[in-house]
CSV table of C-alpha atoms in Angstrom, one decimal:
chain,number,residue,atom,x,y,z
S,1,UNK,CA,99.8,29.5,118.7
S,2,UNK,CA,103.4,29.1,118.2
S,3,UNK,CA,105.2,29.7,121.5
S,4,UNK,CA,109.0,30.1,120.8
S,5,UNK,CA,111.5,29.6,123.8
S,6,UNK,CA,115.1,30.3,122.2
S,7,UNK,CA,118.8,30.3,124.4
S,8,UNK,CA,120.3,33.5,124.3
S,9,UNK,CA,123.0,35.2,127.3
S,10,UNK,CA,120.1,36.4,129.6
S,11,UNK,CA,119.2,32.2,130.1
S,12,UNK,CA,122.6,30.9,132.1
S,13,UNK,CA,122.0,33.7,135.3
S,14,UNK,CA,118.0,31.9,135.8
S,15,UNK,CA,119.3,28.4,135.4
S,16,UNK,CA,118.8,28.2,139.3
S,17,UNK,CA,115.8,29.9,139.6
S,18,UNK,CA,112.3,27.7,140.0
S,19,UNK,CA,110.3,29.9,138.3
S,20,UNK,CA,112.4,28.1,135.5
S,21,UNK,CA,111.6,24.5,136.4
S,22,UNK,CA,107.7,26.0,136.7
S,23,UNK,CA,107.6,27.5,133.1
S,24,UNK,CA,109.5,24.2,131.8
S,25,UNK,CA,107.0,22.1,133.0
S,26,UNK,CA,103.7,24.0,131.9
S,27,UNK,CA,105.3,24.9,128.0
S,28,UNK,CA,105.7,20.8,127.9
S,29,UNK,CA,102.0,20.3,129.2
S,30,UNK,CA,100.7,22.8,126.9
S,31,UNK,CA,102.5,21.3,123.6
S,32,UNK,CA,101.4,17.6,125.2
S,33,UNK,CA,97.4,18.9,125.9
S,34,UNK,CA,98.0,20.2,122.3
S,35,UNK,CA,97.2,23.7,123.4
S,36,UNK,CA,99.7,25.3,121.7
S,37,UNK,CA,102.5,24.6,119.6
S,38,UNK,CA,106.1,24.6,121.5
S,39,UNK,CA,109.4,25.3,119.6
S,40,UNK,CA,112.3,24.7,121.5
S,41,UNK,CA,116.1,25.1,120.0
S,42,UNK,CA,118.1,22.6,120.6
S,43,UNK,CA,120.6,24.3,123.1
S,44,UNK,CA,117.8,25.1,125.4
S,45,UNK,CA,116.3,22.2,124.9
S,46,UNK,CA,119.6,20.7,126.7
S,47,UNK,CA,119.5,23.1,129.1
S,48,UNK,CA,116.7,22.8,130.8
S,49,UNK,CA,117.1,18.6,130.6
S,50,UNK,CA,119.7,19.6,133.6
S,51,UNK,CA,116.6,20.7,135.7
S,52,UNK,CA,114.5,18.4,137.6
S,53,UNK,CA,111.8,17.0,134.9
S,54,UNK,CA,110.3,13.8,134.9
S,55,UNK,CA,111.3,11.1,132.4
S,56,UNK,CA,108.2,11.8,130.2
S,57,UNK,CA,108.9,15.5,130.4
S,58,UNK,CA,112.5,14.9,129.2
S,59,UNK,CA,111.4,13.0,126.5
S,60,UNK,CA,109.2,15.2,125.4
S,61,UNK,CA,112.0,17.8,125.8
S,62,UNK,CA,113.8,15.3,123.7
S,63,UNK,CA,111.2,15.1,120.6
S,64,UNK,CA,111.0,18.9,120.4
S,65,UNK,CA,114.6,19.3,120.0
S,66,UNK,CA,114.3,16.9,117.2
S,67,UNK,CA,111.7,18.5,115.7
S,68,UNK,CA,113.6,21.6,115.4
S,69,UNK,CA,114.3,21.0,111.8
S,70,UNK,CA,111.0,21.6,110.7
S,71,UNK,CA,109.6,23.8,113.4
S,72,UNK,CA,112.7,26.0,113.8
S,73,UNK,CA,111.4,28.4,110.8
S,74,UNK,CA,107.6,28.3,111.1
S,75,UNK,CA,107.2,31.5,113.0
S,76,UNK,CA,108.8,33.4,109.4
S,77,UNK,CA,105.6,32.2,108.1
S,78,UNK,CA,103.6,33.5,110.9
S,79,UNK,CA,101.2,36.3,111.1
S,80,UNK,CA,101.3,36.1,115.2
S,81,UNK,CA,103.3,34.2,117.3
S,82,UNK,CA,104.9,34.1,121.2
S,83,UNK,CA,108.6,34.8,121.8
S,84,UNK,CA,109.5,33.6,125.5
S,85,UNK,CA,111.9,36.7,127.0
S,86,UNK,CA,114.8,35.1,128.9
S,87,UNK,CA,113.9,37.8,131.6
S,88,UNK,CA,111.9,37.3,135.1
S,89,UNK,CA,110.4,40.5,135.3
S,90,UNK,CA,106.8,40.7,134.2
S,91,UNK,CA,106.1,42.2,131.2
S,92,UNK,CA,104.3,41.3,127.2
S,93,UNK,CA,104.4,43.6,124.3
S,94,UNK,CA,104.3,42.9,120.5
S,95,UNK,CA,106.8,44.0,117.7
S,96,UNK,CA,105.6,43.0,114.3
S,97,UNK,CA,104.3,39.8,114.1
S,98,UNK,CA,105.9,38.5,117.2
S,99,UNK,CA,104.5,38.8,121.3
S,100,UNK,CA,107.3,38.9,123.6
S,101,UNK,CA,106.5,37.5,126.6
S,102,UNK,CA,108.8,37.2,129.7
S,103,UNK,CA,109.1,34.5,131.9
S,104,UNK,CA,107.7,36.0,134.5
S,105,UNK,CA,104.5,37.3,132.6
S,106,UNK,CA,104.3,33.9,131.3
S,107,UNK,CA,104.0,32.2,134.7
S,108,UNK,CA,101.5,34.2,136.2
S,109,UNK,CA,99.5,34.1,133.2
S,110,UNK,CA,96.9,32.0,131.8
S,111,UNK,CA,99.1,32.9,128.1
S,112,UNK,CA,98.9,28.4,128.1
S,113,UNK,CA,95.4,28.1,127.8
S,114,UNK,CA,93.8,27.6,123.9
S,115,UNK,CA,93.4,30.7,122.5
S,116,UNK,CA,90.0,32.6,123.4
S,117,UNK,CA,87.7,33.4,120.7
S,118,UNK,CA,85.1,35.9,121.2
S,119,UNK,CA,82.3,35.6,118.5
S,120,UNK,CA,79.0,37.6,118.9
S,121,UNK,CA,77.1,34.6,119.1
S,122,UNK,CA,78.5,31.1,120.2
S,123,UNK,CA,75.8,29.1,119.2
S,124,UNK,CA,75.3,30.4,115.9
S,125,UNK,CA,78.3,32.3,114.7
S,126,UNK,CA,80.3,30.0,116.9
S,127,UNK,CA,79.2,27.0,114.6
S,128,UNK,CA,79.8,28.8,111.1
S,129,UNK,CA,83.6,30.0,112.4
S,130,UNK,CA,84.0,26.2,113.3
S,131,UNK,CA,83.0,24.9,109.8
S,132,UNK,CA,85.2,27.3,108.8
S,133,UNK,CA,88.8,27.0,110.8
S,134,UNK,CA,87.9,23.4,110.0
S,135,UNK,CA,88.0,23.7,106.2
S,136,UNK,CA,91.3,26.4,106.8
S,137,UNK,CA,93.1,23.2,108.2
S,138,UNK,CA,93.3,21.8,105.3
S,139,UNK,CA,95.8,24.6,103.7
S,140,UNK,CA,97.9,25.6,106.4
S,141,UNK,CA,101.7,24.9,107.3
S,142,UNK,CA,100.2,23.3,110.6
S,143,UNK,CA,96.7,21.3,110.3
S,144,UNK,CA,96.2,20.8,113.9
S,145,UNK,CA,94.1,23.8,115.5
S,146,UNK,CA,93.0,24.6,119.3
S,147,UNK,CA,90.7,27.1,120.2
S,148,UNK,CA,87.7,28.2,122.7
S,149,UNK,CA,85.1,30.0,121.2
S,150,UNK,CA,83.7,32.5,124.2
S,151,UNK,CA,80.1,34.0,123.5
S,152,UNK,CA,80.3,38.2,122.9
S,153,UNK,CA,76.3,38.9,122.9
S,154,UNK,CA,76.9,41.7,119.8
S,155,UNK,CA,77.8,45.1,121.1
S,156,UNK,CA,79.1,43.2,124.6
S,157,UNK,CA,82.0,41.6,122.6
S,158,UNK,CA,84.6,44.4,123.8
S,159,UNK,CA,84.0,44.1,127.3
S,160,UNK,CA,84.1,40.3,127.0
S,161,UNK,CA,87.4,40.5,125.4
S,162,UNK,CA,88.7,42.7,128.1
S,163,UNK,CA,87.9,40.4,130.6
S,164,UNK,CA,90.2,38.1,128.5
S,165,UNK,CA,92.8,40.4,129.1
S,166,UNK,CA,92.6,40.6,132.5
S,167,UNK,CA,92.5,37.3,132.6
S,168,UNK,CA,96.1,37.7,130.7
S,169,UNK,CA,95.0,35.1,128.0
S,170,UNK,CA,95.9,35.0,124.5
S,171,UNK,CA,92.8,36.5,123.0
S,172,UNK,CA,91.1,37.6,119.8
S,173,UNK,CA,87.4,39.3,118.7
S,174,UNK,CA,85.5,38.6,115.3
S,175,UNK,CA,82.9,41.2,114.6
S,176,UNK,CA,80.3,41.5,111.8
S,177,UNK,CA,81.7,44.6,109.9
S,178,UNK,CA,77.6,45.4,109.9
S,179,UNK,CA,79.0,47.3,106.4
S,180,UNK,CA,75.7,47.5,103.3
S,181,UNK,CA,78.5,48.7,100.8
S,182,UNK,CA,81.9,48.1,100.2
S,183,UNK,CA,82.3,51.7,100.8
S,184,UNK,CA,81.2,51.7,104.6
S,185,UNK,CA,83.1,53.0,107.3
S,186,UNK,CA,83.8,50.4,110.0
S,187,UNK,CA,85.5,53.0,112.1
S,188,UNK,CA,82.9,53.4,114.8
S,189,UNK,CA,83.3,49.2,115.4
S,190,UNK,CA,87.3,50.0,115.5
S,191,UNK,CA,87.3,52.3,117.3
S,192,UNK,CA,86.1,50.4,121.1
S,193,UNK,CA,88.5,48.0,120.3
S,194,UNK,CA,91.5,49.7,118.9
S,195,UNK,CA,90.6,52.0,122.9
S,196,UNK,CA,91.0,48.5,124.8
S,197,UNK,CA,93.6,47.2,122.6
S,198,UNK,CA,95.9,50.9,123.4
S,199,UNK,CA,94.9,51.3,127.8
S,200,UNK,CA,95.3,47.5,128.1
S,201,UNK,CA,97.6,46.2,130.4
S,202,UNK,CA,97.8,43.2,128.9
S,203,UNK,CA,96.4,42.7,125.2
S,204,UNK,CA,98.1,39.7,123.8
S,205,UNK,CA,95.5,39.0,120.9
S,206,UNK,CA,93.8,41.0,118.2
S,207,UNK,CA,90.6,41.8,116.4
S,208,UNK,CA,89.1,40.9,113.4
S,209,UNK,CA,86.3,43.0,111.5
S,210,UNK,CA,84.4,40.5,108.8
S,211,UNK,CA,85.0,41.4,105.2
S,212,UNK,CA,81.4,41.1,104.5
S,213,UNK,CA,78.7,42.4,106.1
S,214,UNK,CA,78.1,39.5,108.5
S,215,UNK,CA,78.4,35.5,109.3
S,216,UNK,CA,76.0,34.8,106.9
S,217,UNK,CA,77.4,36.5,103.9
S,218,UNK,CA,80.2,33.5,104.1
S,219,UNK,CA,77.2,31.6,103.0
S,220,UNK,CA,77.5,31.6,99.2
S,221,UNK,CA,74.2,31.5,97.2
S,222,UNK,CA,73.9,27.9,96.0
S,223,UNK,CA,73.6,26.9,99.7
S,224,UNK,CA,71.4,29.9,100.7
S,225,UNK,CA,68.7,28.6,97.8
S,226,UNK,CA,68.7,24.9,99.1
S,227,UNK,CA,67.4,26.1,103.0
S,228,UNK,CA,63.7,25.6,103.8
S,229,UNK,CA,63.3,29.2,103.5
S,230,UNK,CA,65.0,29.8,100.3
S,231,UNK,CA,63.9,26.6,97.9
S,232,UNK,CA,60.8,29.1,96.7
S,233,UNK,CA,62.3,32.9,97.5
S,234,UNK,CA,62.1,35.1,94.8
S,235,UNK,CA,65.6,36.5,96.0
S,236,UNK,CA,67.3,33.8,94.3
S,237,UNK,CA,66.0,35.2,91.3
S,238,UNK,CA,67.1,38.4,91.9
S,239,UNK,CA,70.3,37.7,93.2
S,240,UNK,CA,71.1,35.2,90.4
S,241,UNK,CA,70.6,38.1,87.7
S,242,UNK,CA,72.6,39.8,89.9
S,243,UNK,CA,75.6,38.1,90.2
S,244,UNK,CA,75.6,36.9,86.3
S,245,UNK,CA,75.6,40.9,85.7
S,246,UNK,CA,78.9,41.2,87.8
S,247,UNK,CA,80.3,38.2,86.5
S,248,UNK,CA,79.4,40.2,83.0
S,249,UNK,CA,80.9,43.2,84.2
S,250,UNK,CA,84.4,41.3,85.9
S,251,UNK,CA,83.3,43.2,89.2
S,252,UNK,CA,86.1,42.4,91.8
S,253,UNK,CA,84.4,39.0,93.9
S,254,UNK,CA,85.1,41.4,97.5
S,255,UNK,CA,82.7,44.0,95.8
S,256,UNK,CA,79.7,41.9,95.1
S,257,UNK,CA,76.2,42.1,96.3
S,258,UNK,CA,76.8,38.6,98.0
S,259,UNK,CA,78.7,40.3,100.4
S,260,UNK,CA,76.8,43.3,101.4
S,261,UNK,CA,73.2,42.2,101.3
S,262,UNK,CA,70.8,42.0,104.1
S,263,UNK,CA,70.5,38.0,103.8
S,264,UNK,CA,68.2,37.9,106.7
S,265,UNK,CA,65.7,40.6,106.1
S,266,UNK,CA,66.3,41.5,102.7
S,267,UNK,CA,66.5,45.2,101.2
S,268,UNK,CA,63.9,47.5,101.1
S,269,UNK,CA,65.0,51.0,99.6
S,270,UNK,CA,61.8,52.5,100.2
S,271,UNK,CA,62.2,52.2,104.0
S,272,UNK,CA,65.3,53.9,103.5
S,273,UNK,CA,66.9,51.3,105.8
S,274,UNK,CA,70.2,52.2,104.5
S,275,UNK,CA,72.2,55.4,104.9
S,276,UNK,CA,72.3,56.7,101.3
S,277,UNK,CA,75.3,55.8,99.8
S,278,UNK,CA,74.8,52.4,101.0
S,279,UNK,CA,71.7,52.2,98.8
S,280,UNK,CA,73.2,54.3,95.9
S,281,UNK,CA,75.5,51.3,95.7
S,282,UNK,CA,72.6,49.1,96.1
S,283,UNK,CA,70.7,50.4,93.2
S,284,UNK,CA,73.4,50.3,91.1
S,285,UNK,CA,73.9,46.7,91.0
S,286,UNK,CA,69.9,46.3,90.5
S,287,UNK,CA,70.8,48.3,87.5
S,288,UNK,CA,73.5,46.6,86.1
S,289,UNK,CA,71.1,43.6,85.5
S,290,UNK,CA,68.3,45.4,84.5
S,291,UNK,CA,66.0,45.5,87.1
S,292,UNK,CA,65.6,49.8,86.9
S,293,UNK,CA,62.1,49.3,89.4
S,294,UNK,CA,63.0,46.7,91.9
S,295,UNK,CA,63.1,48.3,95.4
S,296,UNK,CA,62.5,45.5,97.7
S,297,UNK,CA,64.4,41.8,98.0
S,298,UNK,CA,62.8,39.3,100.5
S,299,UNK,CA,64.8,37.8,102.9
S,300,UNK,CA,65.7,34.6,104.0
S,301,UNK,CA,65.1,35.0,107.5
S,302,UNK,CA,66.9,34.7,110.9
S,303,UNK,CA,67.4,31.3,110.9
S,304,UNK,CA,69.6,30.8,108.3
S,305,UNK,CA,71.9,29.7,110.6
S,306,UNK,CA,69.9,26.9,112.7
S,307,UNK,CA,68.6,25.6,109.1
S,308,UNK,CA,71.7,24.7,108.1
S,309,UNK,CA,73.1,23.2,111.2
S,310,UNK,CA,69.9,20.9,110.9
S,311,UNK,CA,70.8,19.9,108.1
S,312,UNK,CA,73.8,17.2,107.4
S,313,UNK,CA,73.6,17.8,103.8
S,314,UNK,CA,73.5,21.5,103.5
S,315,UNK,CA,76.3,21.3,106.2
S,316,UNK,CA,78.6,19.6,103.7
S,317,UNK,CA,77.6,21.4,101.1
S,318,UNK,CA,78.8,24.7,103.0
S,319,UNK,CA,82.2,23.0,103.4
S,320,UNK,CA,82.5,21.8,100.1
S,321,UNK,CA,81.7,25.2,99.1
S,322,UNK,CA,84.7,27.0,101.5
S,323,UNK,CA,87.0,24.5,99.3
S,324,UNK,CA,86.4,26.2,96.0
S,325,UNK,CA,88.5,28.9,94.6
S,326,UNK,CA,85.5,31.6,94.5
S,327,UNK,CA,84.9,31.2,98.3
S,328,UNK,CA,89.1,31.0,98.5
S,329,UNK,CA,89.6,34.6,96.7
S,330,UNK,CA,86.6,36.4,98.8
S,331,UNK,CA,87.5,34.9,102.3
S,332,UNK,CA,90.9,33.4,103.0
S,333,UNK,CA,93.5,36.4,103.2
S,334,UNK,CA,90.9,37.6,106.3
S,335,UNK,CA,90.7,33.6,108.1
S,336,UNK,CA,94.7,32.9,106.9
S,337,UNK,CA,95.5,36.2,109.8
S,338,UNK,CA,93.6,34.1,112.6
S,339,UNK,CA,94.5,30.6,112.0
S,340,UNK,CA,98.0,31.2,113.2
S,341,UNK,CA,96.3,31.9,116.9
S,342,UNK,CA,95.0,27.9,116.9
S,343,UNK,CA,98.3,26.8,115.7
S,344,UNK,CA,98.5,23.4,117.9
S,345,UNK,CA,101.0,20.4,118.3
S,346,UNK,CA,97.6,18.1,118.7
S,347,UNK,CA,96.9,16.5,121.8
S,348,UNK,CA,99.8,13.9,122.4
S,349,UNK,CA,98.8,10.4,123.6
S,350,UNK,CA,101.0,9.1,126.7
């Protein structure tokens, strides 16, 4: 994340205090671990090269004050980002875009260490969200990311995030919106979070609902027909006719059935599965390509996932995929809000 320390008249009164020196020392380990990203102007760069750093930290101090120039204006770009509050007292609260942190809230916090990020399920959504914020990289302002992903375990997610909190880290959830229509209500996965997010002492983060129903609806089709269980699934027939009827009809990319459809065990309308506007919606796009009867899709199964992290091929096929302007317009407004938590400076060599 960016973390912004700026001189203002608050900063000459705690120019004796220690608790300086202390949050001096840790900003400069976190840029150099590559952590976070520091910004430093250049006056208070000078001013705390008074206090009692090493030679390495001063040149570090040094570099950043230099790098100023192109650093000084990143945070106008930013969706989130840490102000540093010339203030001891201990306190953190947001305004816009921007977390305002005091010095003494950032000392006896862990606000230094990589951003935490809880995914329902580390080994397997953890691996897709990695591919992902890997591919991201390569288009934002700053291609250097840190992050830890922390396992949720599903409807556990908001009370492992609060434990982030009261950990007083920097901290941010991605749930599966669970939504079978565009038309869905989220409001009862919201509404936890937006609780914990409002009584929290200390809720320096965010959440993040998918735009699609889950993880594997980033998976776009032409990868889904190449895993063991798709090469001979009649979905991909379905879905094909499908998705050349919205293409037919210019349906809007965030409203097709690619991103709503039970990829792991299919659709069955019959079982009434779905609540019924969910399969209204359904049915309608089996009758925009024709297929009036059809009440039941096959799916690819639960390991969707694990087949294509066995798979080197499929892997970069994935990530060739993200890199195409279809997967760009569905997907990167909603990953272009979290990157700017994994902002990093890149581990420094010394």
């Amino acid at each position: 994340m960016i973390i912004r320390w700026t001189y203002d008249d608050n900063f000459p009164p705690l120019a004796t205090d220690a608790r300086l020196l202390e949050l001096a020392r840790e900003l400069l380990r976190c840029h150099r671990r590559g952590h976070h990203l520091v910004v430093l102007d250049r006056t208070i760069a000078a001013a705390i090269q008074d206090l009692d750093l090493s030679n390495q930290e001063k040149a570090l101090t040094n570099r950043l004050s230099q790098d100023y120039t192109q650093t000084g204006n990143l945070h106008k770009q930013a969706y989130a980002y840490v102000s540093i509050v010339n203030d001891i007292s201990v306190f953190a609260h947001k305004q816009d875009n921007c977390f305002k942190i005091s010095i003494g809230a950032a000392i006896e916090s862990r606000v230094l260490d990589p951003c935490a990020v809880v995914v329902e399920d580390v080994v397997s959504d953890g691996f897709m969200y990695k591919q992902i914020f890997e591919e991201i990289a390569r288009k934002s302002p700053v291609r250097k990311f840190e992050y830890e992903l922390i396992h949720g375990g599903g409807q556990n997610s908001v009370n492992v995030l609060r434990d982030k909190f009261e950990r007083k880290r920097i901290a941010l959830a991605i749930i599966d919106s669970d939504k079978s229509s565009p038309d869905c209500s989220v409001e009862k996965k919201t509404s936890s979070l937006s609780h914990l997010f409002e009584t929290a002492n200390w809720n320096v983060g965010d959440f993040f609902i998918t735009p699609c129903r889950e993880v594997e609806n980033f998976v776009p089709f032409d990868v889904l027909r190449q895993l063991p269980s798709g090469t001979r699934n009649t979905a991909n027939d379905v879905y094909l006719r499908i998705s050349a009827a919205e293409d037919d009809a210019s349906i809007d990319l965030v409203e097709r059935i690619e991103m709503y459809a039970d990829l792991k065990s299919g659709i069955q309308l019959q079982c009434c599965a779905l609540n019924e506007q969910a399969a209204s919606w359904i049915r309608s796009r089996f009758e925009l390509a024709g297929l009036h009867e059809l009440t039941d899709v096959p799916g690819y199964g639960d390991r969707i996932i694990e087949q294509i992290k066995s798979s080197g091929r499929l892997i970069s096929e994935f990530r060739a995929l993200i890199r195409e302007r279809r997967w760009q317009q569905r997907f990167f407004a909603f990953f272009e809000k979290i990157f700017w938590y994994f902002v990093s400076n890149g581990a420094l060599r010394t």
